[in-house]
PDB file of C-alpha atoms in Angstrom:
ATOM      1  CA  UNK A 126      16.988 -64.724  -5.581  1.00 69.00           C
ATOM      2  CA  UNK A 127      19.679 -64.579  -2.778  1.00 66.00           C
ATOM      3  CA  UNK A 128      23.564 -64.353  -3.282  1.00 73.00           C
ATOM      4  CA  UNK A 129      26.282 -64.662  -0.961  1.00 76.00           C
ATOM      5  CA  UNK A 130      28.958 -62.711  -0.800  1.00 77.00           C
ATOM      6  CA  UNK A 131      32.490 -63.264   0.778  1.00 77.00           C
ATOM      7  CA  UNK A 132      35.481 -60.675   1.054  1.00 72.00           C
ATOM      8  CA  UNK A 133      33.759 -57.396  -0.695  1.00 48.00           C
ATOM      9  CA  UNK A 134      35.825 -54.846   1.456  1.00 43.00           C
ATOM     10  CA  UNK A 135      37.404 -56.939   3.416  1.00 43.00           C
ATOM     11  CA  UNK A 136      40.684 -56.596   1.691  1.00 45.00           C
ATOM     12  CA  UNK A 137      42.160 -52.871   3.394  1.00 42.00           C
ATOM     13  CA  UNK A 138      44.444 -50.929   0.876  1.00 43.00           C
ATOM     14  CA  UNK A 139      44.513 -53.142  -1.811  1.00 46.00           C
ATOM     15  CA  UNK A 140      44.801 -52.011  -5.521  1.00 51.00           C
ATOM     16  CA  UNK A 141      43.060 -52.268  -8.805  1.00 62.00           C
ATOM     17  CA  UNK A 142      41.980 -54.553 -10.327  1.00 76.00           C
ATOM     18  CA  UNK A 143      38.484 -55.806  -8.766  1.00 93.00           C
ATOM     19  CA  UNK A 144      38.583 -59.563  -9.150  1.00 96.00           C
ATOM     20  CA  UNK A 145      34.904 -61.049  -8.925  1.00 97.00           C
ATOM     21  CA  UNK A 146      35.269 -65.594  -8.011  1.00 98.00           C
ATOM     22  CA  UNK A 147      32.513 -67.396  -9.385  1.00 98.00           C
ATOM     23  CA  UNK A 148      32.039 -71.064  -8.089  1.00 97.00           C
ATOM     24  CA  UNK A 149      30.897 -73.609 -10.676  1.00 97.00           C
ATOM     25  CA  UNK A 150      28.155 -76.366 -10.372  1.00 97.00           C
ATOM     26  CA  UNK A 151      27.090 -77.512  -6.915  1.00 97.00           C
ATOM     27  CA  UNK A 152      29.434 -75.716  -4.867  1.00 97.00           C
ATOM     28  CA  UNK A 153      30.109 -72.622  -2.975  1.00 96.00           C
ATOM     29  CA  UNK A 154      33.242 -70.134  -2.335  1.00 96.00           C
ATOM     30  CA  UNK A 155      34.926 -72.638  -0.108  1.00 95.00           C
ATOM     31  CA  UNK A 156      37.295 -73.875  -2.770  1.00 95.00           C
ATOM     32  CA  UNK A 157      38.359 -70.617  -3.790  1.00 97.00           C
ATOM     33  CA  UNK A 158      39.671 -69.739  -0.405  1.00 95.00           C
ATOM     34  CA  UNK A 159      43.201 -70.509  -1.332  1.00 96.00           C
ATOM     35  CA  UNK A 160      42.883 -68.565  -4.478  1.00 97.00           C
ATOM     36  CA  UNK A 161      41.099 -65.433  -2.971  1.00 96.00           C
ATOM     37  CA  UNK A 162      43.812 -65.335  -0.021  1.00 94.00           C
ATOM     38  CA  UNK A 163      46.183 -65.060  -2.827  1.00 94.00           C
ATOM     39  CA  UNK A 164      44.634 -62.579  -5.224  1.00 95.00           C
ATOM     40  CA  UNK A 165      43.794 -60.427  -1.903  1.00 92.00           C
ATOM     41  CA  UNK A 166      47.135 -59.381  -1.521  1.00 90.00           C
ATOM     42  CA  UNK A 167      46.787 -57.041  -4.741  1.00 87.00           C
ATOM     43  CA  UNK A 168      43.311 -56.787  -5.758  1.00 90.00           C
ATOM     44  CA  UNK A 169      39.549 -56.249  -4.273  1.00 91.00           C
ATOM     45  CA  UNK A 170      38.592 -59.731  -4.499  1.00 95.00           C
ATOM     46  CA  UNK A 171      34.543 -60.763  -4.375  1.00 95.00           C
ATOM     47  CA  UNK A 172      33.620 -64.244  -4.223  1.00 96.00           C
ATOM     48  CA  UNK A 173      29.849 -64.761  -5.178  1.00 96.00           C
ATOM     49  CA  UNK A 174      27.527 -67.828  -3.654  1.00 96.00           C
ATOM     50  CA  UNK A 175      25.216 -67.947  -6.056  1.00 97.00           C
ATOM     51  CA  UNK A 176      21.171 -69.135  -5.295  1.00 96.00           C
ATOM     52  CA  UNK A 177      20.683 -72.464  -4.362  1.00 95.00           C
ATOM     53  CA  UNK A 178      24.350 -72.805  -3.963  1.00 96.00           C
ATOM     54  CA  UNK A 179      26.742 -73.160  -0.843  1.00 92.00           C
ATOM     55  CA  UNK A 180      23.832 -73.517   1.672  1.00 92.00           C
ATOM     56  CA  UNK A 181      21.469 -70.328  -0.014  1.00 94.00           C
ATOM     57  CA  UNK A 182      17.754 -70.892  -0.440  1.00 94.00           C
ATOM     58  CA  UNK A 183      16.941 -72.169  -3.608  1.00 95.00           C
ATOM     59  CA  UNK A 184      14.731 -70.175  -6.658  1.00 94.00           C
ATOM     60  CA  UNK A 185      11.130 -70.968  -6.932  1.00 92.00           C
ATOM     61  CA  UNK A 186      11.992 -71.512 -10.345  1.00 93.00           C
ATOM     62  CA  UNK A 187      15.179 -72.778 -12.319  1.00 96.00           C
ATOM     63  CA  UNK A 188      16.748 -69.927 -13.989  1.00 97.00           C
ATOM     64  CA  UNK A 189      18.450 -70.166 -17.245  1.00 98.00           C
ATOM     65  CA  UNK A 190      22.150 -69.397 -17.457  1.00 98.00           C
ATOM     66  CA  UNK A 191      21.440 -65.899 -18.708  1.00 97.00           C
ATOM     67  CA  UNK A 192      18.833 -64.937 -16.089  1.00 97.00           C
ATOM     68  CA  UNK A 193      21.571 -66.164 -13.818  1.00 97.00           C
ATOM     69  CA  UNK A 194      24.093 -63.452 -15.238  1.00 98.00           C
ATOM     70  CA  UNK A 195      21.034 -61.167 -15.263  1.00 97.00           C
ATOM     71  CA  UNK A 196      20.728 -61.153 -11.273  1.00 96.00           C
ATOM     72  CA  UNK A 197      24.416 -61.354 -10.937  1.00 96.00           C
ATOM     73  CA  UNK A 198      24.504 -58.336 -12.509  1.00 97.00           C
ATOM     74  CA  UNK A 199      22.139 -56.343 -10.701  1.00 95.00           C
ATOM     75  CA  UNK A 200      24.240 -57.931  -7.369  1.00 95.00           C
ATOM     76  CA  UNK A 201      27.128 -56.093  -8.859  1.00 95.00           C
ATOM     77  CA  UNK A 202      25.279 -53.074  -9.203  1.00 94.00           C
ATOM     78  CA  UNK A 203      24.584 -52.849  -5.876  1.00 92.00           C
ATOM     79  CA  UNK A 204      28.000 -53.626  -4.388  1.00 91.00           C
ATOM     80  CA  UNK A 205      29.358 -51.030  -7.067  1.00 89.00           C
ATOM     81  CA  UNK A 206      31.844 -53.373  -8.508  1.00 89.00           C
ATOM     82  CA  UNK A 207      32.493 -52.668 -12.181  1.00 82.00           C
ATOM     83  CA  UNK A 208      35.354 -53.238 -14.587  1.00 91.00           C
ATOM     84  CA  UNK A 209      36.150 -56.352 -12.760  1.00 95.00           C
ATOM     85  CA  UNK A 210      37.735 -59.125 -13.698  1.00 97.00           C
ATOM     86  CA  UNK A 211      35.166 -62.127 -13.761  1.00 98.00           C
ATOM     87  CA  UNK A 212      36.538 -65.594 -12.661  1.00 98.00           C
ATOM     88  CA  UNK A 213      34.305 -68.325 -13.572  1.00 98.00           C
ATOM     89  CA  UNK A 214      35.610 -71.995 -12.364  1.00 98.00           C
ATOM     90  CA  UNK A 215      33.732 -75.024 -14.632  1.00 98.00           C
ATOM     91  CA  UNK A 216      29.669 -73.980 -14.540  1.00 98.00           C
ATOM     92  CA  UNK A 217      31.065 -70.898 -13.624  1.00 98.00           C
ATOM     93  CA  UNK A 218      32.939 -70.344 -16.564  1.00 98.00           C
ATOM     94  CA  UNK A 219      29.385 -69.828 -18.327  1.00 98.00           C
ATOM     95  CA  UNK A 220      27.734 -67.607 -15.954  1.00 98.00           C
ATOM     96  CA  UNK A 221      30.648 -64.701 -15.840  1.00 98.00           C
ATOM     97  CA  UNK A 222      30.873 -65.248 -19.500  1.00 98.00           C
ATOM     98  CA  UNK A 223      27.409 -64.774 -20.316  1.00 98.00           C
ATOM     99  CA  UNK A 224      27.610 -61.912 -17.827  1.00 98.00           C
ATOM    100  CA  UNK A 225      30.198 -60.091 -19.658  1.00 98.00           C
ATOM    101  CA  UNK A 226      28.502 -60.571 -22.822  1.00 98.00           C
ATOM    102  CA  UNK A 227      25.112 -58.882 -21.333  1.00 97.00           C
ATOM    103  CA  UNK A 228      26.989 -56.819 -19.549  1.00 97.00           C
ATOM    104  CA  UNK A 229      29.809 -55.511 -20.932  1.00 96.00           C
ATOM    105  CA  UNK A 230      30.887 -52.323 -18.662  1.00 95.00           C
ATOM    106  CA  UNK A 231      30.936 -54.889 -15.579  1.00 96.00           C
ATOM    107  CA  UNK A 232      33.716 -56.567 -17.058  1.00 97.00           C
ATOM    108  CA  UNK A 233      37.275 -55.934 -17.652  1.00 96.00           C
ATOM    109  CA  UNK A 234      38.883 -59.336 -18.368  1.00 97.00           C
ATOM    110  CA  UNK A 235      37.376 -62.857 -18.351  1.00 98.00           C
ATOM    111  CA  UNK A 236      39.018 -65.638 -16.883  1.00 98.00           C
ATOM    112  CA  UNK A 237      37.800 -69.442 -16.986  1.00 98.00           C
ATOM    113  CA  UNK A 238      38.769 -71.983 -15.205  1.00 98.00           C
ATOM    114  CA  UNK A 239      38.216 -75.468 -16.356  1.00 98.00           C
ATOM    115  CA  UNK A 240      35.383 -74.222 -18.244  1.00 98.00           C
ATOM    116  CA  UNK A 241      32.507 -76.411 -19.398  1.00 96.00           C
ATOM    117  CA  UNK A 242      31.014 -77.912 -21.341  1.00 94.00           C
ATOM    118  CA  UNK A 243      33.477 -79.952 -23.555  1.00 95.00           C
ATOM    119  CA  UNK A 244      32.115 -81.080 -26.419  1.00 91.00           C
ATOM    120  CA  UNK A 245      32.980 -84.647 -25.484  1.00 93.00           C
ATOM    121  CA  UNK A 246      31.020 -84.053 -22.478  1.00 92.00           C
ATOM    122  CA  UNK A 247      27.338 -82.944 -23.146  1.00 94.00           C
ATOM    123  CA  UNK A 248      25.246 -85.846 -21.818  1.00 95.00           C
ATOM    124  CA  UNK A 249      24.758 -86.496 -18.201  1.00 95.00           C
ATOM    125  CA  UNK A 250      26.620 -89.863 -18.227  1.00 96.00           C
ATOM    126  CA  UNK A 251      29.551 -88.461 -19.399  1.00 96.00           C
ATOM    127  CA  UNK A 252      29.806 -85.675 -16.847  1.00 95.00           C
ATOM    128  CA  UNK A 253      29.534 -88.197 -14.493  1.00 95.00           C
ATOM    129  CA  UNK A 254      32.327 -90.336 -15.829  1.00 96.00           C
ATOM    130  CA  UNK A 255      34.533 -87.314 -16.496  1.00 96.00           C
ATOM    131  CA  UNK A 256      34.068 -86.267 -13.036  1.00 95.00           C
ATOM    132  CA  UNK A 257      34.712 -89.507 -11.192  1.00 96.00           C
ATOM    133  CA  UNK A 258      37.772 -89.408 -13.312  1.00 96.00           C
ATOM    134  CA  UNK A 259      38.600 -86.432 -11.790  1.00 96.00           C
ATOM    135  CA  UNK A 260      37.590 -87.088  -8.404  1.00 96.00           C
ATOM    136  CA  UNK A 261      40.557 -89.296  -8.149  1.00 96.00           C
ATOM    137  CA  UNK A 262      43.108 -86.757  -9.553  1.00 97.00           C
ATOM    138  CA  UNK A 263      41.810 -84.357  -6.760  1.00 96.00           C
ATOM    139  CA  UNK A 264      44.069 -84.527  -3.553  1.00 95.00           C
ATOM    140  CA  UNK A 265      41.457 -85.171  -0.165  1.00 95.00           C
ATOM    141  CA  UNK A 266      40.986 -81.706   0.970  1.00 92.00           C
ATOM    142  CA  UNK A 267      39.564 -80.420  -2.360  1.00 93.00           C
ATOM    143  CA  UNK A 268      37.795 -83.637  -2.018  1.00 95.00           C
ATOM    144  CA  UNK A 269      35.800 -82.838   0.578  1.00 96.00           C
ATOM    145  CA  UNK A 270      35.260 -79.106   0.156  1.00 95.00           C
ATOM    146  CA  UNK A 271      33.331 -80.041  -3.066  1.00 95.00           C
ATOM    147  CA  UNK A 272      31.751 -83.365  -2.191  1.00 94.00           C
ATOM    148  CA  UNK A 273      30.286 -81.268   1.606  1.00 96.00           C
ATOM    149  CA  UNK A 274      29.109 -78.766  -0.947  1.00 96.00           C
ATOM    150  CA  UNK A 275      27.258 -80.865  -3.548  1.00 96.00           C
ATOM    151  CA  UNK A 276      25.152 -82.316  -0.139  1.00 95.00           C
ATOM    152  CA  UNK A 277      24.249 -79.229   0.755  1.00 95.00           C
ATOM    153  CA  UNK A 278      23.242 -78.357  -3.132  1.00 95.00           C
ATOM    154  CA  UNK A 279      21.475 -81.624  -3.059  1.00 96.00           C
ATOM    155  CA  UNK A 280      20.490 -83.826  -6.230  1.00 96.00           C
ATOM    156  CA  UNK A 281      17.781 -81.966  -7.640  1.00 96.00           C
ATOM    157  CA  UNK A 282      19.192 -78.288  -7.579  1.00 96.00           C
ATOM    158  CA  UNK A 283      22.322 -79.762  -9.299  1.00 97.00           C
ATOM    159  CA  UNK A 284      20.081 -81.958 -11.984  1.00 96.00           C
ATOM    160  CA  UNK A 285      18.121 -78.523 -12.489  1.00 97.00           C
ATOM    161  CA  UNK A 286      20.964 -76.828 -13.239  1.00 97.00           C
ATOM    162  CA  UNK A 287      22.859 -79.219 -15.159  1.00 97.00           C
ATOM    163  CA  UNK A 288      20.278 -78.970 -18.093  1.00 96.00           C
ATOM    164  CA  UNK A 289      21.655 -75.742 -18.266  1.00 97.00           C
ATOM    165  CA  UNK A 290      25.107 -76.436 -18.301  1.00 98.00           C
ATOM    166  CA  UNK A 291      24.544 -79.388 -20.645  1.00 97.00           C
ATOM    167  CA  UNK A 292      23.210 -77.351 -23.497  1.00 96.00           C
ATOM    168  CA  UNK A 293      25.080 -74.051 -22.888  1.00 97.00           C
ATOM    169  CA  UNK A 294      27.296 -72.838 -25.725  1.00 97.00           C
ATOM    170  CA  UNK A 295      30.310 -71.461 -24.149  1.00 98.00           C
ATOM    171  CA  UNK A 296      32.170 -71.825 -27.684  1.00 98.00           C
ATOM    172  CA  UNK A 297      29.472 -69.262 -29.307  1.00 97.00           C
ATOM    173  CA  UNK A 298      29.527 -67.300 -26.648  1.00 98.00           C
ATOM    174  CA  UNK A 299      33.073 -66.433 -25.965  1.00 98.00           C
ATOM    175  CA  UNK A 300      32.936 -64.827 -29.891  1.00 98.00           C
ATOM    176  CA  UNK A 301      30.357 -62.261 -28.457  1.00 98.00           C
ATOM    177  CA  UNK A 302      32.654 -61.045 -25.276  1.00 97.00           C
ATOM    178  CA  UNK A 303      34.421 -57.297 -26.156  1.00 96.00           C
ATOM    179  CA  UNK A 304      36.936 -57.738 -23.410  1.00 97.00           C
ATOM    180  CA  UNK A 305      40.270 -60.319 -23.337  1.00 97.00           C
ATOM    181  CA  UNK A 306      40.037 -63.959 -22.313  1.00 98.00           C
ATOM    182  CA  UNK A 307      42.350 -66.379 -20.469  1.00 98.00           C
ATOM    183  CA  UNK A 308      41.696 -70.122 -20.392  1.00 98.00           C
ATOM    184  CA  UNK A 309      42.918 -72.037 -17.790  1.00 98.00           C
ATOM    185  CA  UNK A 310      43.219 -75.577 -17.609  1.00 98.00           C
ATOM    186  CA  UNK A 311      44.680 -77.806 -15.178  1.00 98.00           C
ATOM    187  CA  UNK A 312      47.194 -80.222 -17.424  1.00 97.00           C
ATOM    188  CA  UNK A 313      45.173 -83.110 -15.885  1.00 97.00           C
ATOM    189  CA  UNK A 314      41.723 -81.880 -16.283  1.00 98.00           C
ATOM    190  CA  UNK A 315      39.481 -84.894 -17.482  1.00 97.00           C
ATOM    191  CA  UNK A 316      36.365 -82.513 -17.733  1.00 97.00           C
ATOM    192  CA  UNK A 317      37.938 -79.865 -19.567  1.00 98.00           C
ATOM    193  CA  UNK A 318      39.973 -81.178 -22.451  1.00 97.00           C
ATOM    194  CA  UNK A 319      43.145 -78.992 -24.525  1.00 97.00           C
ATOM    195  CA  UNK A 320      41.397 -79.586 -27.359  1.00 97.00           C
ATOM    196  CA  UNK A 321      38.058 -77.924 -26.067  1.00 98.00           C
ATOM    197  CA  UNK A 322      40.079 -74.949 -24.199  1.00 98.00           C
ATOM    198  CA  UNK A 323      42.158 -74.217 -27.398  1.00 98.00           C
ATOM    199  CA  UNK A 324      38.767 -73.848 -29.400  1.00 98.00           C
ATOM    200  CA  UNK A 325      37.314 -71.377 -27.008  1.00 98.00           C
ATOM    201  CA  UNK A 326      40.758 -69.460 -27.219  1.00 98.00           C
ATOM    202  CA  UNK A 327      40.771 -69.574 -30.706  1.00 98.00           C
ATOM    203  CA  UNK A 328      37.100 -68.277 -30.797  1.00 97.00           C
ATOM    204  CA  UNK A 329      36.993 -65.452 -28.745  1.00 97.00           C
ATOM    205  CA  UNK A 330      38.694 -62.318 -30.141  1.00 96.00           C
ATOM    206  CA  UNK A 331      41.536 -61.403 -27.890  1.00 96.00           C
ATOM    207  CA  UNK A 332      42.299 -64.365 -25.889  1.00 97.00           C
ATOM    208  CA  UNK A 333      45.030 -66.352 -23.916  1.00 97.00           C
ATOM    209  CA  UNK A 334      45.351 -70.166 -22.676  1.00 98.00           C
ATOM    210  CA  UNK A 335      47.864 -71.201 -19.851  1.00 98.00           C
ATOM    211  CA  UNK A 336      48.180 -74.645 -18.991  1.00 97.00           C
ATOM    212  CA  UNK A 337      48.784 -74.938 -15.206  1.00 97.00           C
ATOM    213  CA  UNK A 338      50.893 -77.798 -14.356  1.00 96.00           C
ATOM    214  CA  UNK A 339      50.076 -81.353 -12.433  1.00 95.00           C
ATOM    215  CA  UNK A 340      46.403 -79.831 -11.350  1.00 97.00           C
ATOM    216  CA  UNK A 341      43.201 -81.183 -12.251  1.00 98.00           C
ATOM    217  CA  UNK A 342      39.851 -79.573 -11.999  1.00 98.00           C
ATOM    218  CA  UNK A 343      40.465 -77.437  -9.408  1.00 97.00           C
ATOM    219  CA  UNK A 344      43.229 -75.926 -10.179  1.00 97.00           C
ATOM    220  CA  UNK A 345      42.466 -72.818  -8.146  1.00 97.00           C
ATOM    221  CA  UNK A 346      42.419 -75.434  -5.234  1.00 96.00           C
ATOM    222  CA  UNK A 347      45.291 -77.233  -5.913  1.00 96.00           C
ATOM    223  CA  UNK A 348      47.457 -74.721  -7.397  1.00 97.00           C
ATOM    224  CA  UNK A 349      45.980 -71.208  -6.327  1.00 97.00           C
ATOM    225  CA  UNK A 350      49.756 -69.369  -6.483  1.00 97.00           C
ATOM    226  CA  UNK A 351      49.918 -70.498 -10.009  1.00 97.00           C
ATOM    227  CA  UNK A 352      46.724 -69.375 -11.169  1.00 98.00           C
ATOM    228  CA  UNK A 353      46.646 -66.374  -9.813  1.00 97.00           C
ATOM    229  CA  UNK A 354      50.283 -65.717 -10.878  1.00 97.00           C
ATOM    230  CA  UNK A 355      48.990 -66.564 -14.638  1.00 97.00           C
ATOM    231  CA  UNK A 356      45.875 -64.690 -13.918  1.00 97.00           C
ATOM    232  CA  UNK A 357      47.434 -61.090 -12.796  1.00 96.00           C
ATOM    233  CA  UNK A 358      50.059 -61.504 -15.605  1.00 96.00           C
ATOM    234  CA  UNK A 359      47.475 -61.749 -18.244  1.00 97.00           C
ATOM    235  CA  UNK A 360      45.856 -58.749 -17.095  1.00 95.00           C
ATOM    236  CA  UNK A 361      48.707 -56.624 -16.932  1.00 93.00           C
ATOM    237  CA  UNK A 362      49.446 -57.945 -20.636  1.00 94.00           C
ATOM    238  CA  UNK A 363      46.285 -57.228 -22.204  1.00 90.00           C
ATOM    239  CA  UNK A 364      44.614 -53.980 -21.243  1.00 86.00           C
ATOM    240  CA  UNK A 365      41.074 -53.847 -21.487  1.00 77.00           C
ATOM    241  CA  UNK A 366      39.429 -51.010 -23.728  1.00 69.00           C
ATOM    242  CA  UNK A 367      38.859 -48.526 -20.695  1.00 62.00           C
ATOM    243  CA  UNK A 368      42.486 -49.379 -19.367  1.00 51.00           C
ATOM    244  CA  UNK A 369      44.060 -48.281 -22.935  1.00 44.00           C
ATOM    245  CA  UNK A 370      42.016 -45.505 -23.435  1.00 43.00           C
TER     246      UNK A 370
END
């Protein structure tokens, strides 16, 4: 499989921590620019395209979630990145948390952002109203970084992959991870409800939730200087194992 990566290096002098952006569903590292700009002033910051995303060949196959995290993994490995914290926006969300699970020394913190999927959401028809809903929350220029992206993913890569993300269990998973989590969610996030985000804070065994004002979604598009202000301040706060030891 191929990945894409944007900004390993690239950021001269900068400190600890190693911050690894994962893109969700149909979409590419375009809408973290804002948010990797931001983090890049104090961390190594990675952002991943991952296969048959953001213009990459797609898989001969359709790999599950965890044979996603599986090859992210061994991407990783060959960058030596480790101890990183994971950042996983919606889809995501699932794919840096089954990562960390598998792969435990890779990880430091996780952070999701908007993760899916909600309980209320499992069915294709209710994605699709939940993110139409959301669609016009978004302000234009997140607008048109994801909608340019989903063409280039094209209908049946997404469909292939939303079986995946449909019958994912982020909530059982997030009970399995051995390193702090921080929830995110935009305050007017239609796909990812409070009610869903507290439950995945509640399940995992150190974790955090931080509501990020006004932002939907894309909260690392609309409101990148918050999240990565909540993000950076949850890692200082909760040292993972290594980081105590």
């Amino acid at each position: 499989m191929v990945f894409g990566v944007v900004g390993a290096g690239a950021e001269i002098g900068a400190v600890p921590p190693e911050i690894v952006l994962i893109h969700g569903i149909g979409v590419s590292h375009r809408y973290f620019e804002r948010l990797h700009r931001r983090l890049g002033r104090e961390a190594r910051v990675v952002a991943i395209d991952l296969p048959g995303f953001g213009g990459l060949p797609k898989p001969h196959w359709n790999p599950t979630i965890g044979e996603m995290a599986a090859a992210l993994a061994e991407v990783l490995d060959r960058l030596e990145v480790g101890h990183a914290v994971l950042v996983g926006q919606s889809m995501g969300s699932q794919w840096v948390t089954e990562l960390a699970v598998q792969r435990p020394d890779l990880a430091s913190h996780v952070v999701l952002i908007g993760p899916v999927s909600d309980e209320r959401h499992r069915t294709p028809l209710s994605q699709g109203v939940a993110l139409l809903a959301d669609i016009l929350r978004e302000p234009p220029r997140s607008n048109l970084i994801v909608l340019t992206d989903y063409l280039r993913c094209g209908p049946r890569w997404f469909g292939a992959q939303l079986r995946w993300m449909l019958s994912y269990r982020l909530e059982d998973a997030v009970e399995r991870l051995t390193v702090p989590l921080l929830v995110l969610r935009g305050a007017r996030d239609p796909i990812a409800g409070m009610r869903w985000c507290r439950g995945l804070r509640d399940r995992a065994p150190e974790a955090g939730l931080v509501l990020v004002p006004r932002a939907p979604h894309n909260a690392q598009t609309t409101a990148p200087v918050a999240v990565a202000s909540a993000l950076l301040a949850f890692v200082a706060a909760h040292p993972a194992v290594r980081d105590a030891a």
